[in-house]
Tab-separated table of C-alpha atoms and ligand atoms in Angstrom:
chain	number	residue	atom	x	y	z
A	154	MET	CA	0.328	-0.056	0.067
A	155	ALA	CA	1.059	3.581	-1.249
A	156	THR	CA	2.108	5.656	1.886
A	157	THR	CA	1.460	9.576	1.412
A	158	ARG	CA	4.663	11.855	3.622
A	159	PRO	CA	2.912	14.100	6.106
A	160	LYS	CA	3.122	17.566	4.140
A	161	LYS	CA	5.979	20.284	5.841
A	162	THR	CA	4.304	22.988	7.496
A	163	TYR	CA	6.086	26.832	7.542
A	164	ARG	CA	7.641	25.730	11.532
A	165	ASP	CA	9.266	22.418	9.747
A	166	LEU	CA	11.283	24.088	6.527
A	167	VAL	CA	14.468	24.949	6.906
A	168	VAL	CA	15.389	28.006	4.163
A	169	GLY	CA	18.639	29.174	2.173
A	170	PHE	CA	19.116	32.409	1.178
A	171	ALA	CA	21.157	34.056	-0.747
A	172	GLN	CA	21.079	37.987	-0.979
A	173	VAL	CA	23.326	39.959	-3.735
A	174	GLY	CA	24.259	43.082	-0.908
A	175	ALA	CA	22.793	45.825	0.247
A	176	GLU	CA	23.939	47.825	-2.190
A	177	SER	CA	20.446	50.738	-1.983
A	178	GLU	CA	17.555	51.126	0.248
A	179	TRP	CA	14.561	48.784	-1.843
A	180	ARG	CA	17.330	45.785	-1.119
A	181	THR	CA	17.650	47.105	2.257
A	182	GLY	CA	13.365	46.901	2.352
A	183	ASN	CA	13.703	43.443	0.533
A	184	THR	CA	16.156	41.649	3.242
A	185	ALA	CA	14.039	43.258	5.852
A	186	SER	CA	10.617	41.865	3.941
A	187	ILE	CA	11.958	37.907	3.801
A	188	LYS	CA	13.374	38.173	7.164
A	189	GLU	CA	10.627	39.825	8.985
A	190	ALA	CA	8.208	36.737	7.359
A	191	ALA	CA	10.649	33.367	8.243
A	192	GLU	CA	10.263	34.912	12.277
A	193	GLU	CA	6.687	35.548	11.543
A	194	LEU	CA	5.687	32.378	9.899
A	195	GLY	CA	8.455	30.313	12.173
A	196	VAL	CA	10.451	28.949	8.635
A	197	GLU	CA	14.104	28.501	9.832
A	198	LEU	CA	16.204	30.174	7.450
A	199	ILE	CA	20.225	31.122	6.772
A	200	PHE	CA	20.880	34.497	5.307
A	201	ALA	CA	24.048	35.617	2.798
A	202	ASP	CA	25.098	38.618	1.867
A	203	GLY	CA	26.676	37.866	-0.731
A	204	GLN	CA	28.005	41.768	-1.939
A	205	GLN	CA	26.826	41.869	-4.806
A	206	SER	CA	29.420	39.075	-5.961
A	207	GLN	CA	28.673	35.990	-7.424
A	208	GLU	CA	31.495	33.950	-6.362
A	209	ASN	CA	29.835	34.918	-2.726
A	210	GLN	CA	26.352	33.780	-4.356
A	211	ILE	CA	27.562	30.589	-5.653
A	212	LYS	CA	29.536	29.564	-2.079
A	213	ALA	CA	26.574	30.281	0.462
A	214	ILE	CA	24.604	28.693	-1.814
A	215	ARG	CA	26.934	25.435	-2.502
A	216	THR	CA	26.844	25.886	1.656
A	217	PHE	CA	23.047	26.010	1.376
A	218	ILE	CA	23.834	22.517	-0.625
A	219	ALA	CA	25.022	20.937	2.144
A	220	GLN	CA	23.451	21.235	5.399
A	221	GLN	CA	20.539	20.061	2.927
A	222	VAL	CA	17.764	22.718	3.860
A	223	ASP	CA	14.636	22.938	1.757
A	224	VAL	CA	14.390	25.488	-0.434
A	225	ILE	CA	16.973	27.386	-1.648
A	226	GLY	CA	16.664	31.143	-2.794
A	227	VAL	CA	18.369	33.449	-4.398
A	228	SER	CA	18.358	37.386	-6.355
A	229	PRO	CA	20.797	36.080	-9.104
A	230	VAL	CA	23.321	39.071	-9.269
A	231	VAL	CA	23.452	39.088	-13.212
A	232	GLU	CA	22.128	36.479	-15.533
A	233	ASN	CA	24.316	34.626	-17.041
A	234	GLY	CA	27.278	32.127	-14.676
A	235	TRP	CA	24.633	29.443	-12.590
A	236	ASP	CA	24.040	26.264	-14.588
A	237	SER	CA	26.477	24.441	-12.947
A	238	VAL	CA	25.665	25.565	-8.851
A	239	PHE	CA	21.565	25.094	-10.428
A	240	GLN	CA	22.671	21.757	-11.643
A	241	GLU	CA	24.356	20.837	-7.865
A	242	ALA	CA	20.792	22.238	-5.987
A	243	ARG	CA	19.145	20.028	-8.458
A	244	ASP	CA	20.679	17.011	-8.025
A	245	ALA	CA	20.780	16.844	-3.840
A	246	GLY	CA	16.619	17.357	-4.880
A	247	ILE	CA	16.366	21.429	-3.265
A	248	PRO	CA	13.810	23.909	-5.617
A	249	ILE	CA	15.736	26.282	-6.489
A	250	ILE	CA	13.407	30.340	-6.721
A	251	LEU	CA	14.761	32.910	-8.112
A	252	VAL	CA	13.651	35.705	-6.073
A	253	ASP	CA	13.767	39.226	-7.490
A	254	ARG	CA	16.304	38.897	-10.329
A	255	ARG	CA	15.743	36.658	-12.896
A	256	ALA	CA	18.958	33.723	-14.212
A	257	ASN	CA	19.586	33.044	-18.223
A	258	VAL	CA	19.141	28.844	-17.392
A	259	ASP	CA	16.934	26.431	-19.093
A	260	GLU	CA	13.492	26.421	-17.467
A	261	SER	CA	14.029	22.943	-15.770
A	262	LEU	CA	16.632	24.265	-13.159
A	263	TYR	CA	14.259	26.262	-11.621
A	264	ALA	CA	11.551	25.607	-9.833
A	265	THR	CA	9.181	29.590	-10.451
A	266	HIS	CA	10.880	32.987	-10.306
A	267	LEU	CA	9.177	35.566	-8.255
A	268	GLY	CA	9.866	38.773	-9.020
A	269	SER	CA	9.191	42.446	-11.201
A	270	ASP	CA	8.210	42.733	-15.231
A	271	PHE	CA	11.918	44.876	-15.581
A	272	VAL	CA	10.867	45.298	-19.204
A	273	GLU	CA	8.347	46.776	-18.456
A	274	GLU	CA	9.299	49.529	-15.952
A	275	GLY	CA	11.023	50.715	-18.522
A	276	ARG	CA	9.245	51.058	-21.218
A	277	ASN	CA	6.681	52.714	-17.814
A	278	ALA	CA	9.941	55.072	-17.847
A	279	ALA	CA	9.848	55.683	-20.982
A	280	ARG	CA	6.170	57.299	-20.696
A	281	VAL	CA	6.437	59.055	-18.335
A	282	MET	CA	9.833	60.942	-19.788
A	283	ALA	CA	8.097	61.255	-23.178
A	284	LYS	CA	5.590	62.896	-21.220
A	285	LEU	CA	7.698	65.342	-19.708
A	286	LEU	CA	10.243	66.519	-22.325
A	287	ASN	CA	7.008	66.867	-24.697
A	288	GLY	CA	8.915	64.817	-27.080
A	289	LYS	CA	11.326	66.439	-27.538
A	290	GLY	CA	15.286	66.433	-25.924
A	291	ASN	CA	18.601	64.304	-24.986
A	292	ILE	CA	18.811	61.987	-21.628
A	293	VAL	CA	21.571	60.421	-20.202
A	294	GLU	CA	21.010	56.633	-18.606
A	295	LEU	CA	21.613	55.842	-15.599
A	296	THR	CA	22.234	51.951	-15.469
A	297	GLY	CA	21.944	49.283	-12.880
A	298	THR	CA	24.620	46.191	-12.576
A	299	THR	CA	26.516	45.336	-15.874
A	300	GLY	CA	25.076	42.348	-16.248
A	301	SER	CA	21.959	42.204	-13.651
A	302	ALA	CA	18.505	41.378	-15.448
A	303	PRO	CA	16.526	44.671	-13.976
A	304	ALA	CA	19.917	46.488	-16.153
A	305	ILE	CA	19.374	44.589	-19.787
A	306	ASP	CA	15.141	44.534	-19.334
A	307	ARG	CA	15.218	48.683	-18.372
A	308	TYR	CA	17.599	49.204	-20.836
A	309	LYS	CA	16.202	47.350	-23.496
A	310	GLY	CA	12.180	48.023	-22.296
A	311	PHE	CA	12.959	51.651	-22.437
A	312	ARG	CA	14.675	51.930	-25.663
A	313	GLU	CA	11.076	49.681	-26.923
A	314	ILE	CA	9.307	53.250	-26.418
A	315	MET	CA	11.956	55.389	-26.994
A	316	GLN	CA	12.247	54.318	-31.086
A	317	GLU	CA	8.532	56.305	-31.231
A	318	TYR	CA	10.275	59.702	-31.246
A	319	PRO	CA	12.894	60.661	-33.022
A	320	GLU	CA	13.865	63.494	-31.665
A	321	ILE	CA	14.222	62.607	-28.019
A	322	HIS	CA	18.311	61.713	-27.806
A	323	ILE	CA	20.362	59.289	-25.526
A	324	ILE	CA	22.854	60.468	-25.738
A	325	ALA	CA	24.826	58.746	-23.459
A	326	SER	CA	24.621	55.800	-20.940
A	327	VAL	CA	26.726	54.964	-18.687
A	328	ASP	CA	26.958	51.634	-16.025
A	329	GLY	CA	25.782	53.270	-11.986
A	330	ASP	CA	25.235	49.899	-10.533
A	331	PHE	CA	23.065	50.862	-8.566
A	332	THR	CA	24.519	52.733	-5.542
A	333	ARG	CA	23.715	56.771	-4.833
A	334	ALA	CA	27.479	56.507	-4.671
A	335	ARG	CA	28.356	55.611	-8.615
A	336	GLY	CA	25.087	57.372	-9.414
A	337	LYS	CA	27.008	60.762	-7.840
A	338	GLU	CA	29.785	60.179	-9.822
A	339	ALA	CA	29.352	58.943	-13.226
A	340	MET	CA	26.144	62.237	-13.053
A	341	ALA	CA	29.090	64.850	-12.411
A	342	ASP	CA	31.176	63.267	-15.239
A	343	LEU	CA	28.609	63.383	-17.940
A	344	LEU	CA	27.535	67.111	-16.614
A	345	LYS	CA	31.279	68.220	-16.934
A	346	GLN	CA	30.735	66.456	-20.030
A	347	TYR	CA	27.290	67.221	-21.858
A	348	GLY	CA	26.973	69.842	-19.134
A	349	SER	CA	23.764	71.584	-20.415
A	350	GLN	CA	22.952	69.512	-23.406
A	351	ILE	CA	21.362	66.936	-21.261
A	352	ASN	CA	17.072	68.013	-20.761
A	353	ALA	CA	16.529	64.900	-19.160
A	354	LEU	CA	17.794	61.439	-16.380
A	355	TYR	CA	16.688	57.913	-16.830
A	356	ALA	CA	18.392	56.431	-13.748
A	357	HIS	CA	17.631	52.067	-13.018
A	358	ASN	CA	17.065	53.212	-9.920
A	359	ASP	CA	15.827	56.050	-7.544
A	360	ASP	CA	19.078	54.854	-5.091
A	361	MET	CA	21.468	56.297	-8.073
A	362	ALA	CA	18.801	58.820	-8.960
A	363	ILE	CA	19.325	61.010	-5.884
A	364	GLY	CA	23.232	60.745	-5.881
A	365	ALA	CA	22.579	62.400	-9.193
A	366	ILE	CA	20.307	64.913	-7.421
A	367	LYS	CA	23.673	65.591	-5.361
A	368	ALA	CA	26.024	66.383	-8.454
A	369	ILE	CA	23.711	68.826	-10.056
A	370	GLU	CA	23.389	70.847	-7.883
A	371	GLU	CA	26.674	71.014	-6.987
A	372	TYR	CA	27.008	71.507	-10.876
A	373	GLY	CA	24.948	74.283	-10.495
A	374	LEU	CA	21.711	73.334	-11.912
A	375	GLN	CA	18.161	72.779	-10.524
A	376	PRO	CA	17.375	68.845	-10.628
A	377	GLY	CA	13.658	68.030	-11.692
A	378	VAL	CA	12.927	71.985	-13.599
A	379	ASP	CA	17.056	72.181	-16.093
A	380	ILE	CA	16.883	67.856	-16.042
A	381	LYS	CA	14.159	66.204	-15.692
A	382	ILE	CA	14.211	62.497	-13.177
A	383	VAL	CA	13.113	59.793	-13.900
A	384	SER	CA	14.259	56.834	-12.091
A	385	ILE	CA	12.517	53.004	-10.347
A	386	ASP	CA	11.800	51.488	-7.157
A	387	ALA	CA	9.694	54.107	-5.167
A	388	ILE	CA	12.148	54.050	-2.342
A	389	ARG	CA	10.815	56.645	0.471
A	390	ASP	CA	13.254	59.064	-0.337
A	391	ALA	CA	12.332	59.357	-3.924
A	392	PHE	CA	8.988	60.528	-2.847
A	393	GLN	CA	11.295	63.008	-0.309
A	394	ALA	CA	12.791	63.515	-3.794
A	395	MET	CA	9.342	64.878	-6.203
A	396	ILE	CA	8.035	66.729	-2.774
A	397	ASP	CA	11.560	68.581	-3.146
A	398	GLY	CA	10.695	68.674	-6.370
A	399	LYS	CA	13.372	66.784	-7.335
A	400	LEU	CA	12.343	63.925	-9.166
A	401	ASN	CA	9.896	63.777	-12.025
A	402	ALA	CA	8.522	60.374	-11.730
A	403	THR	CA	9.049	57.577	-9.727
A	404	VAL	CA	8.575	53.910	-11.705
A	405	GLU	CA	7.381	51.408	-8.313
A	406	CYS	CA	9.775	48.036	-8.124
A	407	ASN	CA	8.017	46.143	-5.307
A	408	PRO	CA	10.300	44.886	-2.956
A	409	LEU	CA	8.138	43.125	0.128
A	410	LEU	CA	8.314	39.624	-1.438
A	411	GLY	CA	9.062	37.868	1.574
A	412	PRO	CA	5.870	36.530	2.332
A	413	LYS	CA	4.802	34.967	-1.039
A	414	PHE	CA	7.893	33.982	-1.342
A	415	PHE	CA	8.147	31.473	2.312
A	416	GLU	CA	4.236	30.441	0.453
A	417	LEU	CA	5.965	29.486	-2.961
A	418	ALA	CA	8.562	28.064	-0.769
A	419	LEU	CA	6.385	25.191	1.935
A	420	LYS	CA	3.877	24.583	-1.928
A	421	VAL	CA	7.053	23.137	-3.377
A	422	VAL	CA	8.398	21.473	-0.759
A	423	ASN	CA	5.152	19.898	-0.563
A	424	GLY	CA	5.223	19.121	-4.033
A	425	GLU	CA	2.443	21.631	-5.407
A	426	ALA	CA	1.656	22.747	-8.812
A	427	VAL	CA	3.848	26.761	-8.643
A	428	PRO	CA	3.848	28.965	-11.755
A	429	LYS	CA	7.022	29.431	-13.431
A	430	TRP	CA	7.246	33.027	-12.112
A	431	ILE	CA	4.875	35.488	-10.535
A	432	PRO	CA	5.507	39.327	-11.684
A	433	SER	CA	4.262	41.758	-8.912
A	434	SER	CA	1.722	44.303	-9.548
A	435	GLU	CA	3.459	47.749	-9.403
A	436	SER	CA	2.028	52.016	-10.287
A	437	ILE	CA	4.056	54.725	-11.306
A	438	PHE	CA	3.673	57.279	-8.295
A	439	TYR	CA	4.435	61.519	-9.756
A	440	PRO	CA	4.736	64.395	-7.051
A	441	GLU	CA	1.610	65.432	-7.094
A	442	ASN	CA	0.240	63.465	-4.173
A	443	ALA	CA	4.187	62.519	-2.637
A	444	ARG	CA	3.720	63.559	0.400
A	445	GLU	CA	0.479	62.066	0.771
A	446	ILE	CA	1.560	58.873	-0.035
A	447	LEU	CA	4.763	59.136	1.519
A	448	PRO	CA	3.486	58.447	5.170
A	449	SER	CA	2.174	54.904	4.240
A	450	ARG	CA	4.942	53.591	2.124
A	451	LYS	CA	7.373	50.118	4.446
A	452	TYR	CA	10.577	50.827	2.175
B	5	AHR	O1	16.840	43.694	-8.953
B	5	AHR	C1	15.608	44.870	-8.117
B	5	AHR	C2	17.249	46.464	-8.554
B	5	AHR	O2	17.619	45.834	-7.028
B	5	AHR	C3	16.649	47.421	-7.922
B	5	AHR	O3	15.646	48.610	-8.339
B	5	AHR	C4	17.489	48.001	-7.401
B	5	AHR	O4	17.410	49.153	-6.555
B	5	AHR	C5	18.142	47.072	-6.533
B	5	AHR	O5	19.196	47.225	-5.898
């Protein structure tokens, strides 16, 4: 007679999570969401901070495999180079869940992907920017970490829409690594090179936009006025920048993935079917109602 294995509960789960690092406020919010959800649900979480290094993340995954965790969550810092370690997890019978960022691997190597539609975020940023510029002007772009899924997709989505605007030109695109410090540095260089030719800035995240705002002020121009700015994430500081008139819009990217991640982990461990991709539903925010919305923002 066939015996059915009893279903696991949250309290039975041991989950390893290989995080990207702490490069942005978004990431801090994402880490907090994962840790808080584990605590609330009673899941045993083994958390590893990859400090923006793929090598560190791969090492962490190998440690989780040796520890025989039930599920591994990972937000891959870059898209490529995961095949071998994901295969090792598969061989050990440990499902991988991609959280936030995608990995460029065969679909059989992961159970599901929980995260935003980064291409659509890029398209939305472009739609807003085209309106702000009345269809005409020069844009500089600060991209996220080279080779990362959000940087690749936000670059692509933005250009898809901008093709429809022949009088808008993307005159420069520079890696700002998703950090405030790099955003400021890169914008200062761009201002030195292009000065008042720059009409707008598209930043792949709010942190880089906030760094760039400082560089624009130090250069003697008014961010949000002389240079229109659209960025992505919708962190609390972006709302403050909009209230201060320094940022023209932020496209939301939701980091509060903790509860859904553990719900999926439990389903996967218990052999329940899950979709291959669970995108988040996200909005666009503008200065007009930033003051009213800010108090309710959780990250
Ligand atoms: O992968 C999501 C991106 O990573 C966020 O937009 C950015 O702020 C973070 O560092």
